[in-house]
Amino acid sequence: MSESIHIGVIGLGYVGLPLAVEFGKKYPVTGFDIHQQRIDELVAGHDRTLETSDEELAEATNLKYTTLLDDIRTCNYFIVTVPTPIDTHKRPDLTPLIKASESVGKVLKKGDIVIYESTVYPGATEEECVPILEKFSGLKYNADFFCGYSPERINPGDKVHTVTKILKVTSGSTPEVAKKVDDLYKSIIVAGTYLASSIKVAEAAKVIENSQRDINIAFVNELALIFNKIGIDTHEVLAAAGTKWNFLKFTPGLVGGHCIGVDPYYLTHKAQELGYNPEIILAGRRLNDNMGFYVANRVIKHMIRKGQTVAGSRVLMLGITFKENCPDIRNSRAIDVVTEFNEYSCKVDVYDPWADHAEVKHEYGIDLVDKPGNDYDAIVLAVAHNEFKELDIRSLGSSNPVIYDIKGLLDKSIVDERL
């Protein structure tokens, strides 16, 4: 790329920081975030999300960090990587995206390109973000400034499929800009890029990636409910079926996180806005959203069968992050299991060596324990952290504890039930 490039990355979380670091090895990059504490940590050389190592941060010699809009005014490429959550009614919450667009609009200049990576429904970039950019900049879309969309494909905690090793979908608001966006990413993505025909196509591609996974997990979750009634082990069934070359290998579990448990609602929102009620996608969502309550009630039934008094019983939850070997607690559905136990007046200890205590307290109102106690009436393994493989689970329980394994991590001989 022959032009002078100065990149501003808006949002330095799980998606933005790894991207800023990679670009910062090659171009001048200014990472912008509204949280001063986050900026201070990064300036000190540490990423508490653990997506980027201290060594990788040090290698990004062209990367600077700021909370000041004026510091990104000289950028000519803006990459927006803010979260796109859902609200309590499971509707898209575009507030972070709107605020980020307002901020970029205030510093936008003629010829600049704004690239969005946040997951949205098809059309959101041009229908929601572009008008904000025009309003706050006073510039005209596709005449004075341009846009692109390149959906994030970060997999938190994955040290194999890192940002440069995952093929990147790109797009732009004009053919010329699309090529510029593609060339920009191609300069750091060793896995290569795929240039989509339009921004809407790229947006749609992203939102169906995780919707597809959500539906497949819902299918095996439903199988788990059925096989439990039949009296056979779901994991054993899946292992047998998995010997067929084209069988898709999904396992049952709690579906949380910033993508799989959220993205489908962006697609269904757009569909319903257009007058279509998506049946399969929403059915899968309902089933997956109810799995935490199902697990807790299965544990309660086992406790009753063993003659335990449920109210006042001691329960240990192993894991609160949304996935294994990762500190990310966003949209963790393990909280549903804890909530249901609380409804039965159980005393629940939550132990997770990966989660940040203050973050869990702020997000879920839970005080994590520093280490498990003992004499628990029930133990639920919710997350397959490596540390839990080393635990002597039975030694943590009472004389006859209920042990429930959501992840299929433990030896079958010591558990009462696996999901």
GROMACS .gro file of C-alpha atoms in nm:
model
  419
    1MET     CA    1   0.000   0.000   0.000
    2SER     CA    2   0.159   0.323  -0.117
    3GLU     CA    3  -0.050   0.576   0.075
    4SER     CA    4   0.045   0.707   0.417
    5ILE     CA    5  -0.153   0.512   0.675
    6HIS     CA    6  -0.236   0.608   1.034
    7ILE     CA    7  -0.489   0.375   1.197
    8GLY     CA    8  -0.717   0.455   1.489
    9VAL     CA    9  -0.861   0.151   1.667
   10ILE     CA   10  -1.174   0.240   1.866
   11GLY     CA   11  -1.224   0.001   2.157
   12LEU     CA   12  -0.935  -0.198   2.306
   13GLY     CA   13  -1.107  -0.510   2.432
   14TYR     CA   14  -1.081  -0.874   2.325
   15VAL     CA   15  -1.116  -0.777   1.958
   16GLY     CA   16  -0.957  -0.433   1.930
   17LEU     CA   17  -0.633  -0.485   2.120
   18PRO     CA   18  -0.499  -0.789   1.928
   19LEU     CA   19  -0.581  -0.608   1.603
   20ALA     CA   20  -0.414  -0.286   1.717
   21VAL     CA   21  -0.104  -0.481   1.822
   22GLU     CA   22  -0.070  -0.650   1.483
   23PHE     CA   23  -0.122  -0.327   1.290
   24GLY     CA   24   0.112  -0.153   1.536
   25LYS     CA   25   0.397  -0.375   1.422
   26LYS     CA   26   0.368  -0.224   1.074
   27TYR     CA   27   0.184   0.111   1.082
   28PRO     CA   28   0.139   0.407   1.317
   29VAL     CA   29  -0.162   0.308   1.531
   30THR     CA   30  -0.347   0.495   1.803
   31GLY     CA   31  -0.565   0.278   2.024
   32PHE     CA   32  -0.860   0.468   2.172
   33ASP     CA   33  -1.068   0.352   2.469
   34ILE     CA   34  -1.301   0.541   2.701
   35HIS     CA   35  -1.175   0.358   3.012
   36GLN     CA   36  -0.867   0.522   3.162
   37GLN     CA   37  -0.789   0.213   3.371
   38ARG     CA   38  -0.766   0.005   3.054
   39ILE     CA   39  -0.530   0.258   2.895
   40ASP     CA   40  -0.312   0.270   3.209
   41GLU     CA   41  -0.279  -0.111   3.211
   42LEU     CA   42  -0.177  -0.120   2.847
   43VAL     CA   43   0.071   0.165   2.885
   44ALA     CA   44   0.222  -0.036   3.173
   45GLY     CA   45   0.258  -0.325   2.928
   46HIS     CA   46  -0.003  -0.577   3.042
   47ASP     CA   47  -0.332  -0.702   2.895
   48ARG     CA   48  -0.559  -0.842   3.168
   49THR     CA   49  -0.777  -1.021   2.910
   50LEU     CA   50  -0.467  -1.231   2.830
   51GLU     CA   51  -0.547  -1.215   2.458
   52THR     CA   52  -0.214  -1.043   2.405
   53SER     CA   53   0.108  -1.125   2.591
   54ASP     CA   54   0.336  -0.866   2.745
   55GLU     CA   55   0.596  -0.958   2.482
   56GLU     CA   56   0.351  -0.897   2.196
   57LEU     CA   57   0.255  -0.560   2.342
   58ALA     CA   58   0.622  -0.463   2.351
   59GLU     CA   59   0.665  -0.566   1.985
   60ALA     CA   60   0.398  -0.319   1.869
   61THR     CA   61   0.641  -0.028   1.868
   62ASN     CA   62   0.417   0.199   1.659
   63LEU     CA   63   0.114   0.159   1.891
   64LYS     CA   64   0.008   0.436   2.127
   65TYR     CA   65  -0.291   0.443   2.366
   66THR     CA   66  -0.527   0.724   2.456
   67THR     CA   67  -0.865   0.830   2.594
   68LEU     CA   68  -0.850   1.167   2.413
   69LEU     CA   69  -1.033   1.216   2.083
   70ASP     CA   70  -0.782   1.476   1.970
   71ASP     CA   71  -0.515   1.205   1.965
   72ILE     CA   72  -0.692   1.018   1.683
   73ARG     CA   73  -0.769   1.328   1.476
   74THR     CA   74  -0.470   1.264   1.246
   75CYS     CA   75  -0.581   0.905   1.167
   76ASN     CA   76  -0.711   0.832   0.817
   77TYR     CA   77  -0.836   0.477   0.888
   78PHE     CA   78  -1.070   0.423   1.183
   79ILE     CA   79  -1.148   0.066   1.291
   80VAL     CA   80  -1.443   0.035   1.531
   81THR     CA   81  -1.427  -0.274   1.754
   82VAL     CA   82  -1.673  -0.194   2.033
   83PRO     CA   83  -1.907  -0.461   2.176
   84THR     CA   84  -2.263  -0.506   2.044
   85PRO     CA   85  -2.459  -0.669   2.329
   86ILE     CA   86  -2.828  -0.736   2.374
   87ASP     CA   87  -3.052  -0.571   2.634
   88THR     CA   88  -3.264  -0.741   2.900
   89HIS     CA   89  -3.537  -0.799   2.641
   90LYS     CA   90  -3.285  -0.972   2.408
   91ARG     CA   91  -3.293  -0.687   2.159
   92PRO     CA   92  -2.978  -0.546   1.996
   93ASP     CA   93  -2.818  -0.275   2.205
   94LEU     CA   94  -2.635  -0.048   1.962
   95THR     CA   95  -2.543   0.210   2.227
   96PRO     CA   96  -2.165   0.140   2.221
   97LEU     CA   97  -2.169   0.143   1.838
   98ILE     CA   98  -2.363   0.469   1.825
   99LYS     CA   99  -2.134   0.638   2.080
  100ALA     CA  100  -1.825   0.518   1.891
  101SER     CA  101  -1.969   0.650   1.564
  102GLU     CA  102  -2.036   0.987   1.728
  103SER     CA  103  -1.676   1.001   1.849
  104VAL     CA  104  -1.532   0.911   1.509
  105GLY     CA  105  -1.767   1.159   1.339
  106LYS     CA  106  -1.621   1.441   1.546
  107VAL     CA  107  -1.270   1.381   1.406
  108LEU     CA  108  -1.357   1.255   1.056
  109LYS     CA  109  -1.190   1.428   0.759
  110LYS     CA  110  -1.227   1.416   0.382
  111GLY     CA  111  -1.088   1.095   0.236
  112ASP     CA  112  -1.101   0.901   0.565
  113ILE     CA  113  -1.224   0.540   0.580
  114VAL     CA  114  -1.423   0.402   0.876
  115ILE     CA  115  -1.419   0.023   0.910
  116TYR     CA  116  -1.660  -0.153   1.147
  117GLU     CA  117  -1.578  -0.492   1.300
  118SER     CA  118  -1.858  -0.512   1.558
  119THR     CA  119  -2.122  -0.777   1.496
  120VAL     CA  120  -2.443  -0.622   1.362
  121TYR     CA  121  -2.748  -0.717   1.158
  122PRO     CA  122  -2.727  -0.675   0.780
  123GLY     CA  123  -2.769  -0.307   0.695
  124ALA     CA  124  -2.671  -0.163   1.033
  125THR     CA  125  -2.346  -0.002   0.916
  126GLU     CA  126  -2.510   0.204   0.643
  127GLU     CA  127  -2.852   0.250   0.807
  128GLU     CA  128  -2.743   0.326   1.165
  129CYS     CA  129  -2.376   0.428   1.169
  130VAL     CA  130  -2.332   0.625   0.846
  131PRO     CA  131  -2.603   0.885   0.929
  132ILE     CA  132  -2.429   0.946   1.263
  133LEU     CA  133  -2.092   0.987   1.093
  134GLU     CA  134  -2.249   1.234   0.848
  135LYS     CA  135  -2.425   1.429   1.124
  136PHE     CA  136  -2.120   1.474   1.347
  137SER     CA  137  -1.868   1.534   1.069
  138GLY     CA  138  -2.077   1.743   0.829
  139LEU     CA  139  -1.934   1.524   0.550
  140LYS     CA  140  -2.110   1.325   0.277
  141TYR     CA  141  -2.093   0.944   0.264
  142ASN     CA  142  -1.915   0.800  -0.041
  143ALA     CA  143  -1.819   1.149  -0.152
  144ASP     CA  144  -1.615   1.287   0.139
  145PHE     CA  145  -1.562   0.975   0.352
  146PHE     CA  146  -1.607   0.600   0.305
  147CYS     CA  147  -1.685   0.289   0.506
  148GLY     CA  148  -1.588  -0.074   0.522
  149TYR     CA  149  -1.697  -0.375   0.722
  150SER     CA  150  -1.467  -0.659   0.826
  151PRO     CA  151  -1.630  -0.880   1.089
  152GLU     CA  152  -1.420  -0.982   1.387
  153ARG     CA  153  -1.341  -1.350   1.422
  154ILE     CA  154  -1.155  -1.346   1.752
  155ASN     CA  155  -1.191  -1.664   1.959
  156PRO     CA  156  -1.116  -1.562   2.322
  157GLY     CA  157  -0.858  -1.784   2.491
  158ASP     CA  158  -0.755  -1.953   2.165
  159LYS     CA  159  -0.377  -1.932   2.124
  160VAL     CA  160  -0.379  -2.124   1.795
  161HIS     CA  161  -0.643  -1.938   1.592
  162THR     CA  162  -0.516  -1.588   1.663
  163VAL     CA  163  -0.614  -1.275   1.470
  164THR     CA  164  -0.357  -1.312   1.190
  165LYS     CA  165  -0.425  -1.682   1.144
  166ILE     CA  166  -0.799  -1.657   1.079
  167LEU     CA  167  -0.912  -1.573   0.727
  168LYS     CA  168  -1.063  -1.224   0.725
  169VAL     CA  169  -1.379  -1.122   0.541
  170THR     CA  170  -1.355  -0.765   0.410
  171SER     CA  171  -1.583  -0.521   0.227
  172GLY     CA  172  -1.611  -0.156   0.132
  173SER     CA  173  -1.869   0.105   0.035
  174THR     CA  174  -1.726   0.143  -0.317
  175PRO     CA  175  -1.518  -0.099  -0.526
  176GLU     CA  176  -1.209   0.119  -0.485
  177VAL     CA  177  -1.251   0.146  -0.108
  178ALA     CA  178  -1.324  -0.227  -0.081
  179LYS     CA  179  -0.984  -0.296  -0.237
  180LYS     CA  180  -0.814  -0.052  -0.001
  181VAL     CA  181  -0.977  -0.219   0.300
  182ASP     CA  182  -0.885  -0.564   0.168
  183ASP     CA  183  -0.524  -0.461   0.104
  184LEU     CA  184  -0.497  -0.312   0.452
  185TYR     CA  185  -0.600  -0.636   0.622
  186LYS     CA  186  -0.409  -0.849   0.374
  187SER     CA  187  -0.091  -0.676   0.490
  188ILE     CA  188  -0.116  -0.839   0.836
  189ILE     CA  189  -0.350  -1.141   0.800
  190VAL     CA  190  -0.128  -1.435   0.704
  191ALA     CA  191  -0.434  -1.660   0.658
  192GLY     CA  192  -0.554  -1.432   0.378
  193THR     CA  193  -0.869  -1.234   0.313
  194TYR     CA  194  -1.203  -1.281   0.139
  195LEU     CA  195  -1.346  -0.972  -0.030
  196ALA     CA  196  -1.726  -0.978  -0.002
  197SER     CA  197  -1.939  -0.814  -0.267
  198SER     CA  198  -2.091  -0.558  -0.030
  199ILE     CA  199  -2.100  -0.439   0.329
  200LYS     CA  200  -2.440  -0.603   0.380
  201VAL     CA  201  -2.309  -0.941   0.260
  202ALA     CA  202  -2.015  -0.918   0.501
  203GLU     CA  203  -2.248  -0.822   0.788
  204ALA     CA  204  -2.479  -1.113   0.709
  205ALA     CA  205  -2.189  -1.358   0.682
  206LYS     CA  206  -2.074  -1.270   1.032
  207VAL     CA  207  -2.413  -1.292   1.197
  208ILE     CA  208  -2.490  -1.637   1.052
  209GLU     CA  209  -2.154  -1.788   1.153
  210ASN     CA  210  -2.249  -1.797   1.519
  211SER     CA  211  -2.619  -1.850   1.452
  212GLN     CA  212  -2.523  -2.173   1.279
  213ARG     CA  213  -2.316  -2.285   1.578
  214ASP     CA  214  -2.597  -2.186   1.814
  215ILE     CA  215  -2.850  -2.400   1.628
  216ASN     CA  216  -2.616  -2.700   1.617
  217ILE     CA  217  -2.547  -2.676   1.990
  218ALA     CA  218  -2.920  -2.643   2.054
  219PHE     CA  219  -2.968  -2.968   1.862
  220VAL     CA  220  -2.723  -3.162   2.079
  221ASN     CA  221  -2.863  -2.996   2.393
  222GLU     CA  222  -3.205  -3.126   2.294
  223LEU     CA  223  -3.051  -3.467   2.233
  224ALA     CA  224  -2.912  -3.453   2.587
  225LEU     CA  225  -3.261  -3.391   2.726
  226ILE     CA  226  -3.399  -3.684   2.526
  227PHE     CA  227  -3.116  -3.926   2.603
  228ASN     CA  228  -3.142  -3.844   2.972
  229LYS     CA  229  -3.502  -3.963   2.964
  230ILE     CA  230  -3.400  -4.275   2.772
  231GLY     CA  231  -3.122  -4.343   3.021
  232ILE     CA  232  -2.817  -4.333   2.794
  233ASP     CA  233  -2.509  -4.110   2.802
  234THR     CA  234  -2.513  -3.830   2.543
  235HIS     CA  235  -2.134  -3.813   2.513
  236GLU     CA  236  -2.118  -4.186   2.439
  237VAL     CA  237  -2.384  -4.148   2.170
  238LEU     CA  238  -2.201  -3.853   2.013
  239ALA     CA  239  -1.871  -4.045   2.019
  240ALA     CA  240  -2.033  -4.335   1.832
  241ALA     CA  241  -2.209  -4.110   1.581
  242GLY     CA  242  -1.889  -3.909   1.534
  243THR     CA  243  -1.721  -4.206   1.366
  244LYS     CA  244  -1.910  -4.111   1.047
  245TRP     CA  245  -1.692  -3.887   0.830
  246ASN     CA  246  -1.949  -3.611   0.781
  247PHE     CA  247  -2.104  -3.604   1.129
  248LEU     CA  248  -2.072  -3.254   1.278
  249LYS     CA  249  -1.901  -3.274   1.618
  250PHE     CA  250  -2.083  -3.051   1.863
  251THR     CA  251  -2.126  -3.117   2.235
  252PRO     CA  252  -2.401  -3.010   2.478
  253GLY     CA  253  -2.343  -2.726   2.720
  254LEU     CA  254  -2.419  -2.374   2.836
  255VAL     CA  255  -2.413  -2.129   2.544
  256GLY     CA  256  -2.284  -1.790   2.650
  257GLY     CA  257  -2.014  -1.544   2.556
  258HIS     CA  258  -2.013  -1.231   2.346
  259CYS     CA  259  -2.098  -1.406   2.017
  260ILE     CA  260  -2.289  -1.735   2.002
  261GLY     CA  261  -2.544  -1.642   2.266
  262VAL     CA  262  -2.590  -1.290   2.127
  263ASP     CA  263  -2.544  -1.275   1.748
  264PRO     CA  264  -2.860  -1.472   1.656
  265TYR     CA  265  -3.073  -1.201   1.818
  266TYR     CA  266  -2.928  -0.944   1.576
  267LEU     CA  267  -3.041  -1.153   1.280
  268THR     CA  268  -3.385  -1.229   1.427
  269HIS     CA  269  -3.432  -0.860   1.511
  270LYS     CA  270  -3.378  -0.765   1.147
  271ALA     CA  271  -3.600  -1.048   1.024
  272GLN     CA  272  -3.886  -0.945   1.254
  273GLU     CA  273  -3.841  -0.583   1.150
  274LEU     CA  274  -3.905  -0.701   0.794
  275GLY     CA  275  -4.215  -0.896   0.895
  276TYR     CA  276  -4.068  -1.245   0.909
  277ASN     CA  277  -4.073  -1.453   1.229
  278PRO     CA  278  -3.764  -1.679   1.233
  279GLU     CA  279  -3.873  -2.005   1.391
  280ILE     CA  280  -3.564  -2.229   1.392
  281ILE     CA  281  -3.320  -1.963   1.514
  282LEU     CA  282  -3.544  -1.849   1.801
  283ALA     CA  283  -3.631  -2.206   1.898
  284GLY     CA  284  -3.260  -2.283   1.928
  285ARG     CA  285  -3.207  -1.970   2.135
  286ARG     CA  286  -3.490  -2.057   2.375
  287LEU     CA  287  -3.358  -2.406   2.426
  288ASN     CA  288  -2.999  -2.294   2.486
  289ASP     CA  289  -3.105  -2.013   2.720
  290ASN     CA  290  -3.289  -2.264   2.940
  291MET     CA  291  -3.003  -2.512   2.984
  292GLY     CA  292  -2.870  -2.353   3.304
  293PHE     CA  293  -3.207  -2.392   3.474
  294TYR     CA  294  -3.230  -2.751   3.349
  295VAL     CA  295  -2.889  -2.835   3.498
  296ALA     CA  296  -2.972  -2.687   3.838
  297ASN     CA  297  -3.300  -2.875   3.856
  298ARG     CA  298  -3.133  -3.204   3.761
  299VAL     CA  299  -2.887  -3.152   4.047
  300ILE     CA  300  -3.170  -3.072   4.289
  301LYS     CA  301  -3.350  -3.395   4.191
  302HIS     CA  302  -3.033  -3.597   4.255
  303MET     CA  303  -2.995  -3.431   4.594
  304ILE     CA  304  -3.353  -3.519   4.689
  305ARG     CA  305  -3.300  -3.881   4.580
  306LYS     CA  306  -2.997  -3.898   4.807
  307GLY     CA  307  -3.204  -3.774   5.101
  308GLN     CA  308  -3.034  -3.436   5.123
  309THR     CA  309  -3.212  -3.127   5.251
  310VAL     CA  310  -3.198  -2.881   4.963
  311ALA     CA  311  -3.261  -2.555   5.148
  312GLY     CA  312  -2.939  -2.453   5.318
  313SER     CA  313  -2.731  -2.713   5.134
  314ARG     CA  314  -2.378  -2.625   5.025
  315VAL     CA  315  -2.311  -2.622   4.651
  316LEU     CA  316  -1.981  -2.568   4.471
  317MET     CA  317  -1.982  -2.422   4.119
  318LEU     CA  318  -1.657  -2.485   3.935
  319GLY     CA  319  -1.626  -2.208   3.678
  320ILE     CA  320  -1.805  -1.882   3.595
  321THR     CA  321  -1.631  -1.772   3.272
  322PHE     CA  322  -1.817  -1.839   2.949
  323LYS     CA  323  -1.554  -2.086   2.824
  324GLU     CA  324  -1.248  -2.278   2.937
  325ASN     CA  325  -0.900  -2.135   2.999
  326CYS     CA  326  -1.016  -1.779   2.940
  327PRO     CA  327  -1.102  -1.492   3.180
  328ASP     CA  328  -1.397  -1.369   2.971
  329ILE     CA  329  -1.718  -1.360   3.178
  330ARG     CA  330  -1.936  -1.175   2.926
  331ASN     CA  331  -2.283  -1.328   2.897
  332SER     CA  332  -2.174  -1.637   3.092
  333ARG     CA  333  -2.469  -1.870   3.129
  334ALA     CA  334  -2.312  -2.041   3.430
  335ILE     CA  335  -2.482  -1.762   3.622
  336ASP     CA  336  -2.819  -1.920   3.537
  337VAL     CA  337  -2.722  -2.231   3.733
  338VAL     CA  338  -2.618  -2.020   4.032
  339THR     CA  339  -2.940  -1.815   4.014
  340GLU     CA  340  -3.155  -2.128   4.017
  341PHE     CA  341  -2.968  -2.272   4.317
  342ASN     CA  342  -3.027  -1.945   4.500
  343GLU     CA  343  -3.399  -1.983   4.430
  344TYR     CA  344  -3.384  -2.309   4.627
  345SER     CA  345  -3.201  -2.131   4.915
  346CYS     CA  346  -2.879  -2.321   4.855
  347LYS     CA  347  -2.550  -2.172   4.976
  348VAL     CA  348  -2.337  -2.150   4.663
  349ASP     CA  349  -1.959  -2.112   4.646
  350VAL     CA  350  -1.822  -2.019   4.304
  351TYR     CA  351  -1.458  -2.099   4.230
  352ASP     CA  352  -1.285  -1.991   3.911
  353PRO     CA  353  -0.907  -1.943   3.894
  354TRP     CA  354  -0.936  -1.758   3.561
  355ALA     CA  355  -1.200  -1.500   3.647
  356ASP     CA  356  -1.128  -1.156   3.791
  357HIS     CA  357  -1.290  -1.126   4.135
  358ALA     CA  358  -1.380  -0.758   4.104
  359GLU     CA  359  -1.523  -0.803   3.754
  360VAL     CA  360  -1.744  -1.095   3.865
  361LYS     CA  361  -1.864  -0.896   4.165
  362HIS     CA  362  -1.949  -0.597   3.947
  363GLU     CA  363  -2.118  -0.799   3.672
  364TYR     CA  364  -2.301  -1.068   3.871
  365GLY     CA  365  -2.286  -0.963   4.238
  366ILE     CA  366  -2.095  -1.281   4.327
  367ASP     CA  367  -1.797  -1.301   4.561
  368LEU     CA  368  -1.569  -1.570   4.421
  369VAL     CA  369  -1.394  -1.797   4.671
  370ASP     CA  370  -1.013  -1.805   4.659
  371LYS     CA  371  -1.016  -2.183   4.680
  372PRO     CA  372  -1.284  -2.450   4.723
  373GLY     CA  373  -1.381  -2.557   5.072
  374ASN     CA  374  -1.503  -2.909   5.144
  375ASP     CA  375  -1.809  -3.100   5.260
  376TYR     CA  376  -2.020  -2.976   4.968
  377ASP     CA  377  -2.355  -3.147   4.915
  378ALA     CA  378  -2.335  -3.089   4.540
  379ILE     CA  379  -2.056  -3.002   4.298
  380VAL     CA  380  -2.120  -2.874   3.946
  381LEU     CA  381  -1.839  -2.858   3.692
  382ALA     CA  382  -1.952  -2.578   3.461
  383VAL     CA  383  -1.631  -2.483   3.279
  384ALA     CA  384  -1.353  -2.714   3.157
  385HIS     CA  385  -1.054  -2.517   3.288
  386ASN     CA  386  -0.729  -2.717   3.285
  387GLU     CA  387  -0.694  -2.653   3.658
  388PHE     CA  388  -1.010  -2.852   3.725
  389LYS     CA  389  -0.856  -3.164   3.569
  390GLU     CA  390  -0.610  -3.167   3.859
  391LEU     CA  391  -0.871  -3.132   4.133
  392ASP     CA  392  -0.966  -3.429   4.348
  393ILE     CA  393  -1.337  -3.355   4.307
  394ARG     CA  394  -1.466  -3.623   4.546
  395SER     CA  395  -1.250  -3.491   4.831
  396LEU     CA  396  -1.440  -3.162   4.812
  397GLY     CA  397  -1.775  -3.325   4.876
  398SER     CA  398  -1.967  -3.458   5.173
  399SER     CA  399  -2.000  -3.833   5.236
  400ASN     CA  400  -2.234  -3.875   4.938
  401PRO     CA  401  -2.228  -3.560   4.721
  402VAL     CA  402  -2.405  -3.505   4.393
  403ILE     CA  403  -2.148  -3.446   4.119
  404TYR     CA  404  -2.278  -3.304   3.792
  405ASP     CA  405  -2.046  -3.263   3.493
  406ILE     CA  406  -2.174  -3.015   3.233
  407LYS     CA  407  -1.863  -3.040   3.014
  408GLY     CA  408  -1.794  -3.415   3.013
  409LEU     CA  409  -1.450  -3.347   3.163
  410LEU     CA  410  -1.457  -3.583   3.460
  411ASP     CA  411  -1.427  -3.959   3.478
  412LYS     CA  412  -1.777  -4.095   3.430
  413SER     CA  413  -1.737  -4.327   3.730
  414ILE     CA  414  -1.733  -4.040   3.980
  415VAL     CA  415  -2.026  -3.836   3.849
  416ASP     CA  416  -2.397  -3.873   3.904
  417GLU     CA  417  -2.480  -3.727   3.565
  418ARG     CA  418  -2.321  -3.563   3.262
  419LEU     CA  419  -2.509  -3.317   3.041
   0.00000   0.00000   0.00000
